[in-house]
mmCIF file of C-alpha atoms in Angstrom:
data_model
loop_
_atom_site.group_PDB
_atom_site.id
_atom_site.type_symbol
_atom_site.label_atom_id
_atom_site.label_comp_id
_atom_site.label_asym_id
_atom_site.label_seq_id
_atom_site.Cartn_x
_atom_site.Cartn_y
_atom_site.Cartn_z
ATOM 1 C CA MET I 1 -5.024 74.291 61.385
ATOM 2 C CA GLY I 2 -7.908 74.400 63.666
ATOM 3 C CA VAL I 3 -8.440 78.048 65.633
ATOM 4 C CA GLU I 4 -10.001 78.758 68.924
ATOM 5 C CA ILE I 5 -10.808 82.271 69.443
ATOM 6 C CA ARG I 6 -11.297 82.085 73.215
ATOM 7 C CA PRO I 7 -9.304 83.757 76.144
ATOM 8 C CA ALA I 8 -6.284 81.943 77.376
ATOM 9 C CA THR I 9 -6.659 79.748 80.019
ATOM 10 C CA ILE I 10 -3.751 78.537 82.187
ATOM 11 C CA ASN I 11 -5.001 75.287 84.067
ATOM 12 C CA GLY I 12 -8.527 76.044 83.981
ATOM 13 C CA GLU I 13 -8.219 79.452 84.756
ATOM 14 C CA ASN I 14 -9.581 82.317 82.665
ATOM 15 C CA HIS I 15 -5.911 85.148 83.170
ATOM 16 C CA SER I 16 -7.986 87.924 81.346
ATOM 17 C CA GLU I 17 -10.706 88.660 83.877
ATOM 18 C CA SER I 18 -7.898 89.102 86.504
ATOM 19 C CA VAL I 19 -6.246 91.981 84.617
ATOM 20 C CA ASN I 20 -8.774 94.088 83.625
ATOM 21 C CA ILE I 21 -12.232 95.588 83.138
ATOM 22 C CA GLY I 22 -12.652 96.550 79.452
ATOM 23 C CA ALA I 23 -10.161 96.974 77.232
ATOM 24 C CA PRO I 24 -6.190 97.240 77.784
ATOM 25 C CA VAL I 25 -4.855 100.599 77.383
ATOM 26 C CA VAL I 26 -2.009 99.295 75.580
ATOM 27 C CA LEU I 27 -2.108 96.218 73.233
ATOM 28 C CA GLY I 28 1.118 94.496 71.468
ATOM 29 C CA LEU I 29 0.621 92.367 68.522
ATOM 30 C CA GLN I 30 2.673 89.937 68.327
ATOM 31 C CA PRO I 31 1.697 87.556 65.327
ATOM 32 C CA PHE I 32 4.123 84.746 67.093
ATOM 33 C CA ALA I 33 3.810 83.730 70.717
ATOM 34 C CA LEU I 34 7.086 82.940 71.458
ATOM 35 C CA VAL I 35 9.774 81.475 73.843
ATOM 36 C CA ASP I 36 13.152 82.862 74.566
ATOM 37 C CA HIS I 37 16.121 80.313 75.602
ATOM 38 C CA ILE I 38 18.631 82.849 76.771
ATOM 39 C CA ALA I 39 22.692 81.980 77.639
ATOM 40 C CA LYS I 40 25.900 83.165 78.168
ATOM 41 C CA VAL I 41 28.077 81.559 75.675
ATOM 42 C CA ASP I 42 31.757 82.128 74.692
ATOM 43 C CA TRP I 43 32.890 83.597 71.053
ATOM 44 C CA SER I 44 33.521 80.032 70.121
ATOM 45 C CA LEU I 45 29.782 79.317 69.518
ATOM 46 C CA LEU I 46 28.697 82.834 67.998
ATOM 47 C CA SER I 47 31.284 82.005 65.054
ATOM 48 C CA GLN I 48 29.210 78.932 64.132
ATOM 49 C CA ILE I 49 26.074 80.840 63.750
ATOM 50 C CA PRO I 50 24.882 82.157 59.808
ATOM 51 C CA GLY I 51 24.261 86.195 60.367
ATOM 52 C CA GLU I 52 26.052 88.355 61.990
ATOM 53 C CA ARG I 53 26.512 89.446 65.665
ATOM 54 C CA GLY I 54 24.369 91.286 67.551
ATOM 55 C CA GLY I 55 21.713 91.054 65.069
ATOM 56 C CA SER I 56 18.290 88.927 65.219
ATOM 57 C CA PHE I 57 17.350 87.299 62.190
ATOM 58 C CA PRO I 58 15.181 83.628 61.676
ATOM 59 C CA VAL I 59 17.006 80.280 61.420
ATOM 60 C CA ALA I 60 15.719 77.661 60.553
ATOM 61 C CA VAL I 61 14.109 74.401 62.649
ATOM 62 C CA GLU I 62 17.568 72.322 61.634
ATOM 63 C CA GLU I 63 19.404 75.217 63.218
ATOM 64 C CA LEU I 64 17.596 76.092 66.149
ATOM 65 C CA LYS I 65 18.469 72.586 67.283
ATOM 66 C CA HIS I 66 21.992 72.431 66.331
ATOM 67 C CA ILE I 67 22.421 75.458 68.761
ATOM 68 C CA LEU I 68 20.549 74.200 71.345
ATOM 69 C CA ASN I 69 22.185 71.018 71.237
ATOM 70 C CA GLU I 70 25.825 72.901 71.435
ATOM 71 C CA LEU I 71 24.631 74.947 74.346
ATOM 72 C CA ASN I 72 25.810 73.153 77.418
ATOM 73 C CA ALA I 73 28.877 73.117 75.567
ATOM 74 C CA HIS I 74 29.776 76.638 75.630
ATOM 75 C CA ILE I 75 27.453 78.184 78.412
ATOM 76 C CA LEU I 76 29.801 80.922 80.732
ATOM 77 C CA PRO I 77 29.743 79.926 84.122
ATOM 78 C CA SER I 78 27.618 82.077 86.002
ATOM 79 C CA THR I 79 29.537 84.589 88.835
ATOM 80 C CA ASP I 80 25.770 85.875 90.175
ATOM 81 C CA ASN I 81 23.980 82.244 91.254
ATOM 82 C CA GLU I 82 21.657 83.100 88.006
ATOM 83 C CA SER I 83 20.504 80.243 86.376
ATOM 84 C CA LEU I 84 22.771 79.186 83.342
ATOM 85 C CA LEU I 85 19.927 79.228 81.260
ATOM 86 C CA LYS I 86 16.783 81.118 80.833
ATOM 87 C CA THR I 87 13.314 79.562 78.985
ATOM 88 C CA ILE I 88 10.729 82.329 79.330
ATOM 89 C CA ALA I 89 8.141 84.295 77.267
ATOM 90 C CA GLY I 90 9.598 86.474 74.482
ATOM 91 C CA GLY I 91 10.128 88.243 71.628
ATOM 92 C CA SER I 92 10.162 91.969 71.602
ATOM 93 C CA VAL I 93 6.518 92.844 72.039
ATOM 94 C CA ALA I 94 5.867 90.545 74.316
ATOM 95 C CA ASN I 95 8.696 91.845 76.407
ATOM 96 C CA THR I 96 7.100 95.273 76.295
ATOM 97 C CA ILE I 97 3.881 94.049 77.111
ATOM 98 C CA ARG I 98 4.381 92.518 79.931
ATOM 99 C CA GLY I 99 6.989 95.256 81.518
ATOM 100 C CA LEU I 100 4.169 97.841 81.282
ATOM 101 C CA ALA I 101 1.866 95.486 82.931
ATOM 102 C CA ALA I 102 4.274 94.274 86.046
ATOM 103 C CA GLY I 103 6.387 97.586 85.960
ATOM 104 C CA PHE I 104 4.338 100.289 85.276
ATOM 105 C CA GLY I 105 0.967 99.107 86.151
ATOM 106 C CA ILE I 106 -0.695 100.032 82.349
ATOM 107 C CA SER I 107 -3.288 97.551 81.512
ATOM 108 C CA SER I 108 -2.013 95.784 78.617
ATOM 109 C CA GLY I 109 -3.158 92.677 76.588
ATOM 110 C CA ILE I 110 -1.445 90.773 73.374
ATOM 111 C CA ILE I 111 -2.927 89.535 69.946
ATOM 112 C CA GLY I 112 -1.229 86.748 68.722
ATOM 113 C CA ALA I 113 -1.527 83.041 68.375
ATOM 114 C CA CYS I 114 0.036 80.242 70.533
ATOM 115 C CA GLY I 115 0.502 76.240 70.332
ATOM 116 C CA GLU I 116 -0.763 74.492 72.750
ATOM 117 C CA ASP I 117 2.373 72.227 73.576
ATOM 118 C CA GLU I 118 4.311 72.784 76.852
ATOM 119 C CA GLU I 119 5.861 76.078 75.443
ATOM 120 C CA GLY I 120 3.148 77.849 74.642
ATOM 121 C CA LYS I 121 1.666 76.641 77.918
ATOM 122 C CA LEU I 122 4.735 77.981 78.943
ATOM 123 C CA PHE I 123 4.421 81.694 77.029
ATOM 124 C CA MET I 124 0.835 81.958 78.367
ATOM 125 C CA SER I 125 1.534 81.228 82.790
ATOM 126 C CA ASN I 126 4.406 83.922 82.473
ATOM 127 C CA MET I 127 2.420 86.898 80.654
ATOM 128 C CA GLY I 128 -0.973 85.765 82.936
ATOM 129 C CA LEU I 129 1.097 86.334 85.761
ATOM 130 C CA SER I 130 2.844 89.736 84.725
ATOM 131 C CA LYS I 131 -1.086 90.677 84.383
ATOM 132 C CA VAL I 132 -1.101 90.830 80.839
ATOM 133 C CA ASP I 133 -4.488 90.127 79.171
ATOM 134 C CA LEU I 134 -4.670 86.958 77.637
ATOM 135 C CA SER I 135 -8.197 87.143 75.590
ATOM 136 C CA ARG I 136 -6.883 88.179 72.182
ATOM 137 C CA LEU I 137 -4.905 85.422 72.014
ATOM 138 C CA ARG I 138 -5.413 82.891 69.611
ATOM 139 C CA LEU I 139 -5.089 78.842 70.786
ATOM 140 C CA LYS I 140 -4.090 76.967 67.347
ATOM 141 C CA ASN I 141 -3.137 72.640 67.288
ATOM 142 C CA GLY I 142 0.421 73.458 66.785
ATOM 143 C CA THR I 143 4.145 74.482 67.812
ATOM 144 C CA THR I 144 4.888 77.170 69.761
ATOM 145 C CA ALA I 145 7.936 79.224 68.070
ATOM 146 C CA GLN I 146 10.838 79.915 70.084
ATOM 147 C CA CYS I 147 14.009 81.595 69.757
ATOM 148 C CA VAL I 148 17.474 81.345 70.913
ATOM 149 C CA CYS I 149 19.225 84.491 72.599
ATOM 150 C CA LEU I 150 23.166 83.844 72.533
ATOM 151 C CA VAL I 151 24.846 86.871 75.128
ATOM 152 C CA ASP I 152 28.672 86.972 75.327
ATOM 153 C CA GLU I 153 31.093 87.987 78.037
ATOM 154 C CA VAL I 154 30.753 91.472 77.988
ATOM 155 C CA GLY I 155 26.444 91.588 77.718
ATOM 156 C CA ASN I 156 25.783 91.605 73.626
ATOM 157 C CA ARG I 157 23.176 89.405 72.621
ATOM 158 C CA THR I 158 22.708 87.925 69.442
ATOM 159 C CA MET I 159 19.217 86.788 68.557
ATOM 160 C CA ARG I 160 17.840 83.731 66.575
ATOM 161 C CA PRO I 161 14.329 82.855 66.258
ATOM 162 C CA CYS I 162 12.456 80.020 64.739
ATOM 163 C CA LEU I 163 9.406 80.507 63.439
ATOM 164 C CA SER I 164 8.998 77.608 60.922
ATOM 165 C CA GLY I 165 6.107 75.385 61.018
ATOM 166 C CA SER I 166 4.775 77.685 64.395
ATOM 167 C CA VAL I 167 1.487 79.336 64.917
ATOM 168 C CA LYS I 168 0.719 82.775 64.175
ATOM 169 C CA VAL I 169 -2.683 84.487 63.976
ATOM 170 C CA GLN I 170 -3.397 85.741 60.416
ATOM 171 C CA ALA I 171 -4.276 88.797 58.995
ATOM 172 C CA ASP I 172 -7.867 88.352 58.198
ATOM 173 C CA GLU I 173 -8.224 86.131 62.146
ATOM 174 C CA LEU I 174 -8.122 89.837 63.095
ATOM 175 C CA LYS I 175 -11.216 91.426 64.330
ATOM 176 C CA ARG I 176 -12.512 95.295 65.474
ATOM 177 C CA GLU I 177 -13.173 93.899 68.936
ATOM 178 C CA ASP I 178 -9.905 93.161 69.302
ATOM 179 C CA PHE I 179 -9.028 96.865 69.199
ATOM 180 C CA LYS I 180 -12.047 98.395 70.367
ATOM 181 C CA GLY I 181 -11.719 100.560 73.396
ATOM 182 C CA SER I 182 -7.496 100.348 73.525
ATOM 183 C CA LYS I 183 -5.453 103.443 73.035
ATOM 184 C CA TRP I 184 -2.093 102.422 71.785
ATOM 185 C CA LEU I 185 -1.148 99.439 69.827
ATOM 186 C CA VAL I 186 2.470 98.531 69.687
ATOM 187 C CA LEU I 187 4.166 97.126 66.931
ATOM 188 C CA ARG I 188 7.666 95.215 65.487
ATOM 189 C CA TYR I 189 8.755 94.965 62.039
ATOM 190 C CA ALA I 190 9.076 91.651 60.807
ATOM 191 C CA ILE I 191 8.928 91.054 57.102
ATOM 192 C CA LEU I 192 6.817 87.716 57.877
ATOM 193 C CA ASN I 193 4.414 89.902 59.720
ATOM 194 C CA VAL I 194 3.580 92.527 57.031
ATOM 195 C CA GLU I 195 0.341 91.546 55.884
ATOM 196 C CA VAL I 196 -1.016 90.952 59.343
ATOM 197 C CA ILE I 197 1.191 94.479 60.207
ATOM 198 C CA LYS I 198 -0.713 96.153 57.639
ATOM 199 C CA ALA I 199 -4.542 94.736 58.520
ATOM 200 C CA ALA I 200 -3.523 95.936 62.421
ATOM 201 C CA ILE I 201 -2.717 99.227 61.322
ATOM 202 C CA LYS I 202 -6.086 99.645 58.978
ATOM 203 C CA ILE I 203 -8.240 98.597 62.064
ATOM 204 C CA ALA I 204 -6.369 100.380 64.460
ATOM 205 C CA LYS I 205 -6.646 103.494 63.013
ATOM 206 C CA GLU I 206 -10.158 102.756 62.196
ATOM 207 C CA GLU I 207 -10.514 102.772 65.848
ATOM 208 C CA GLY I 208 -8.363 105.331 66.913
ATOM 209 C CA LEU I 209 -5.560 104.067 68.282
ATOM 210 C CA PHE I 210 -2.033 105.578 67.794
ATOM 211 C CA VAL I 211 0.428 103.201 66.600
ATOM 212 C CA SER I 212 3.975 102.420 67.504
ATOM 213 C CA LEU I 213 6.721 100.547 65.773
ATOM 214 C CA ASP I 214 9.975 99.221 66.458
ATOM 215 C CA LEU I 215 12.711 98.398 63.676
ATOM 216 C CA ALA I 216 13.470 94.995 65.053
ATOM 217 C CA SER I 217 17.442 94.876 63.808
ATOM 218 C CA PHE I 218 19.337 96.065 61.622
ATOM 219 C CA GLU I 219 19.205 93.108 59.640
ATOM 220 C CA MET I 220 15.717 93.222 59.364
ATOM 221 C CA VAL I 221 16.010 96.732 58.424
ATOM 222 C CA ARG I 222 19.010 95.908 55.510
ATOM 223 C CA LYS I 223 16.973 93.133 53.763
ATOM 224 C CA PHE I 224 13.352 94.631 53.822
ATOM 225 C CA LYS I 225 13.782 98.344 53.821
ATOM 226 C CA SER I 226 11.422 99.001 51.341
ATOM 227 C CA PRO I 227 8.606 97.407 52.774
ATOM 228 C CA LEU I 228 9.407 99.271 55.495
ATOM 229 C CA ILE I 229 9.947 102.478 54.058
ATOM 230 C CA GLU I 230 6.370 102.095 52.814
ATOM 231 C CA LEU I 231 5.156 101.744 56.486
ATOM 232 C CA LEU I 232 6.715 104.732 57.832
ATOM 233 C CA GLU I 233 5.892 107.210 54.969
ATOM 234 C CA SER I 234 2.333 105.525 54.907
ATOM 235 C CA GLY I 235 1.515 108.721 57.534
ATOM 236 C CA ASN I 236 -0.111 105.766 60.001
ATOM 237 C CA ILE I 237 2.905 105.412 62.313
ATOM 238 C CA ASP I 238 2.590 108.143 65.478
ATOM 239 C CA LEU I 239 5.673 106.366 67.560
ATOM 240 C CA CYS I 240 8.973 105.050 66.158
ATOM 241 C CA PHE I 241 11.719 103.490 68.044
ATOM 242 C CA ALA I 242 15.123 102.255 66.223
ATOM 243 C CA ASN I 243 18.533 101.699 67.806
ATOM 244 C CA GLU I 244 21.647 103.481 66.488
ATOM 245 C CA ASP I 245 21.905 100.547 63.664
ATOM 246 C CA GLU I 246 18.850 100.588 62.932
ATOM 247 C CA ALA I 247 18.545 103.998 62.430
ATOM 248 C CA THR I 248 21.583 104.232 60.451
ATOM 249 C CA GLU I 249 20.969 101.270 58.415
ATOM 250 C CA LEU I 250 17.741 102.901 57.534
ATOM 251 C CA LEU I 251 19.731 105.811 55.676
ATOM 252 C CA ARG I 252 22.974 103.968 54.597
ATOM 253 C CA ASP I 253 21.913 104.868 50.950
ATOM 254 C CA GLU I 254 22.439 108.829 52.118
ATOM 255 C CA GLU I 255 25.177 111.159 52.000
ATOM 256 C CA LYS I 256 24.301 111.521 55.663
ATOM 257 C CA ALA I 257 24.057 108.321 57.350
ATOM 258 C CA ASP I 258 23.691 108.689 61.497
ATOM 259 C CA PRO I 259 21.356 108.571 64.453
ATOM 260 C CA ASP I 260 20.749 112.274 64.267
ATOM 261 C CA ALA I 261 19.759 112.220 60.670
ATOM 262 C CA ALA I 262 17.595 109.067 60.974
ATOM 263 C CA LEU I 263 15.738 110.451 63.975
ATOM 264 C CA GLU I 264 15.027 114.007 61.351
ATOM 265 C CA TYR I 265 13.903 111.605 58.575
ATOM 266 C CA LEU I 266 11.489 109.303 61.654
ATOM 267 C CA ALA I 267 10.001 112.817 62.680
ATOM 268 C CA LYS I 268 9.143 114.116 59.187
ATOM 269 C CA HIS I 269 6.357 110.563 59.045
ATOM 270 C CA CYS I 270 5.802 109.942 63.008
ATOM 271 C CA LYS I 271 4.700 112.152 65.677
ATOM 272 C CA TRP I 272 7.187 110.806 68.035
ATOM 273 C CA ALA I 273 10.858 109.506 66.938
ATOM 274 C CA VAL I 274 13.183 107.694 69.321
ATOM 275 C CA VAL I 275 17.066 106.715 68.701
ATOM 276 C CA THR I 276 18.198 104.844 71.764
ATOM 277 C CA LEU I 277 22.402 105.119 72.425
ATOM 278 C CA ALA I 278 23.035 102.482 74.231
ATOM 279 C CA GLN I 279 25.263 103.702 76.911
ATOM 280 C CA ASN I 280 24.793 106.764 75.164
ATOM 281 C CA GLY I 281 21.191 107.015 76.441
ATOM 282 C CA CYS I 282 18.847 108.589 73.446
ATOM 283 C CA ILE I 283 17.576 111.272 71.288
ATOM 284 C CA ALA I 284 13.948 111.986 70.378
ATOM 285 C CA LYS I 285 12.141 114.335 68.906
ATOM 286 C CA HIS I 286 7.818 115.359 68.548
ATOM 287 C CA LYS I 287 6.936 118.155 66.629
ATOM 288 C CA LYS I 288 9.794 120.528 67.035
ATOM 289 C CA GLU I 289 11.142 119.609 70.383
ATOM 290 C CA PHE I 290 14.371 117.851 70.377
ATOM 291 C CA VAL I 291 15.659 116.122 73.395
ATOM 292 C CA ARG I 292 18.860 114.569 74.188
ATOM 293 C CA VAL I 293 18.787 112.377 77.473
ATOM 294 C CA PRO I 294 21.785 110.050 78.728
ATOM 295 C CA ALA I 295 21.504 106.689 79.784
ATOM 296 C CA ILE I 296 20.830 106.506 83.979
ATOM 297 C CA GLY I 297 22.401 104.686 87.223
ATOM 298 C CA GLU I 298 25.108 102.511 86.924
ATOM 299 C CA ALA I 299 26.400 101.291 84.235
ATOM 300 C CA LYS I 300 25.433 97.226 85.141
ATOM 301 C CA VAL I 301 25.073 94.742 81.819
ATOM 302 C CA THR I 302 24.618 91.633 82.101
ATOM 303 C CA ASP I 303 23.088 90.993 78.870
ATOM 304 C CA ALA I 304 21.311 93.771 76.729
ATOM 305 C CA THR I 305 18.432 91.078 75.991
ATOM 306 C CA GLY I 306 14.903 93.624 75.907
ATOM 307 C CA ALA I 307 16.685 96.978 76.605
ATOM 308 C CA GLY I 308 14.707 98.634 73.701
ATOM 309 C CA ASP I 309 11.592 96.613 74.346
ATOM 310 C CA LEU I 310 11.641 98.152 77.968
ATOM 311 C CA PHE I 311 12.653 101.597 77.013
ATOM 312 C CA ALA I 312 9.880 101.444 74.936
ATOM 313 C CA SER I 313 7.789 100.436 77.926
ATOM 314 C CA GLY I 314 8.694 103.322 79.671
ATOM 315 C CA PHE I 315 8.339 105.927 77.445
ATOM 316 C CA LEU I 316 5.054 104.707 76.640
ATOM 317 C CA TYR I 317 4.192 104.944 79.999
ATOM 318 C CA GLY I 318 5.276 108.575 80.159
ATOM 319 C CA LEU I 319 3.069 108.857 76.965
ATOM 320 C CA VAL I 320 -0.407 107.494 78.855
ATOM 321 C CA ARG I 321 0.452 109.423 81.718
ATOM 322 C CA GLY I 322 0.766 112.540 79.592
ATOM 323 C CA LEU I 323 4.593 113.173 81.035
ATOM 324 C CA PRO I 324 6.918 115.333 78.800
ATOM 325 C CA LEU I 325 8.603 114.314 75.832
ATOM 326 C CA GLU I 326 12.295 114.561 78.414
ATOM 327 C CA GLU I 327 10.601 112.876 81.030
ATOM 328 C CA CYS I 328 9.113 109.789 78.268
ATOM 329 C CA CYS I 329 12.698 109.739 77.709
ATOM 330 C CA TRP I 330 13.890 109.425 81.730
ATOM 331 C CA VAL I 331 11.830 106.995 82.532
ATOM 332 C CA GLY I 332 12.934 105.155 79.270
ATOM 333 C CA SER I 333 16.436 105.033 80.428
ATOM 334 C CA CYS I 334 15.082 103.939 83.921
ATOM 335 C CA SER I 335 13.545 100.790 82.272
ATOM 336 C CA GLY I 336 15.716 99.812 79.694
ATOM 337 C CA GLY I 337 18.701 100.200 82.163
ATOM 338 C CA SER I 338 16.437 97.557 84.289
ATOM 339 C CA VAL I 339 16.440 95.206 82.516
ATOM 340 C CA ILE I 340 20.113 94.796 81.382
ATOM 341 C CA ARG I 341 20.913 93.892 85.206
ATOM 342 C CA SER I 342 19.877 90.190 84.500
ATOM 343 C CA LEU I 343 19.682 87.406 82.024
ATOM 344 C CA GLY I 344 16.689 87.536 79.911
ATOM 345 C CA GLY I 345 14.024 90.477 78.675
ATOM 346 C CA GLU I 346 12.507 89.953 81.655
ATOM 347 C CA VAL I 347 13.017 92.530 84.497
ATOM 348 C CA THR I 348 13.402 90.609 88.183
ATOM 349 C CA PRO I 349 11.862 91.977 90.722
ATOM 350 C CA GLU I 350 14.952 93.285 92.622
ATOM 351 C CA ASN I 351 15.716 95.536 89.074
ATOM 352 C CA TRP I 352 11.833 96.768 88.894
ATOM 353 C CA GLN I 353 12.981 97.816 92.633
ATOM 354 C CA TRP I 354 15.947 99.670 91.650
ATOM 355 C CA MET I 355 14.316 101.252 88.413
ATOM 356 C CA TYR I 356 11.946 102.575 90.489
ATOM 357 C CA LYS I 357 14.586 104.120 93.250
ATOM 358 C CA GLN I 358 16.362 105.603 89.805
ATOM 359 C CA MET I 359 12.818 107.218 88.971
ATOM 360 C CA LYS I 360 12.446 108.760 92.240
ATOM 361 C CA THR I 361 16.201 110.119 92.127
ATOM 362 C CA ASN I 362 15.062 111.313 89.195
ATOM 363 C CA GLY I 363 11.866 113.707 90.211
ATOM 364 C CA LEU I 364 9.842 111.260 87.958
ATOM 365 C CA GLN I 365 6.457 109.897 88.459
ATOM 366 C CA LEU I 366 5.913 106.447 89.901
ATOM 367 C CA PRO I 367 3.460 104.190 88.897
ATOM 368 C CA GLU I 368 0.586 103.596 91.329
ATOM 369 C CA PRO I 369 1.531 101.383 94.181
ATOM 370 C CA SER I 370 -2.141 99.806 93.690
ATOM 371 C CA LYS I 371 -1.644 99.209 89.993
ATOM 372 C CA SER I 372 1.793 97.559 89.690
ATOM 373 C CA SER I 373 2.554 94.001 90.600
ATOM 374 C CA VAL I 374 5.765 95.168 92.063
ATOM 375 C CA VAL I 375 5.811 98.975 94.096
ATOM 376 C CA THR I 376 6.072 98.695 97.161
#
């Protein structure tokens, strides 16, 4: 499979040069570029899909095709003039990086591989328009990965990514130049990506970057806990994000398995540890400092896809700006709350404005208007 190590282009234009001069402050490693198909569906379709509801676990090509073929018969009617099916650039890391670039004005780039197909073009266009640096995105012959995000009528999502046969950046393709000059590396745990994750962490640490790791899903934690524990206890993870299901799963075999105990465990091995608690906000710890922050704003949940990813955007913005731990959590709560107000893991311009209003009301530091693409 041929690899072209060159800046990704859209319609012949180099979209990395217009983003920023020099290295992005934050880099995201997403080995597989991914396109999300998001739809609100009824329970009968969810009951046909292998695996537990609410999680995220890979499926084969045949299963992906089956789900996509069944969508039209199970899509719920829209009540707010939104598209019934959204197709956008996706993946947890991409969501976080896009949020940092588009909503917070933090220069951000992505490392990964993209197929030279229609899905690959969509991924590059969507991320490029959000001011994400694509110069570290490898273009390969082959297909771009896809994911179906099924959202029930109360906003809970079940995700089934299909990575089979899709192009991916390999561990030996990572270069020191990819990381040089950046401050943060954002990762998401996945068993298929363990080798490239380890290679990226090694280079990142040699180049002085902080490393952030998201625990991905309770299914991933449950089925592949040993490699995850090895990563967490390596001393190389500076910041860890988990939701309450992942946190509980992490300590399932322990005498006390709850979000508070998981936070203590994570904080023992990471400089910053955060456990998100859905409508109950979050808890976080840095050294001896512990904070508990409630969810913010109106409890309007259209789709929970990307809630944790955008929380991470806000929290990382706070760390980059040097904000105290509690304020980092408040900003994360604002950004996480913004994405759940519409379908998909990309915040709409209207919902960015909602977030800025929440930040201003709570006395939080707003992004600089000249850097964010949506601050007015």
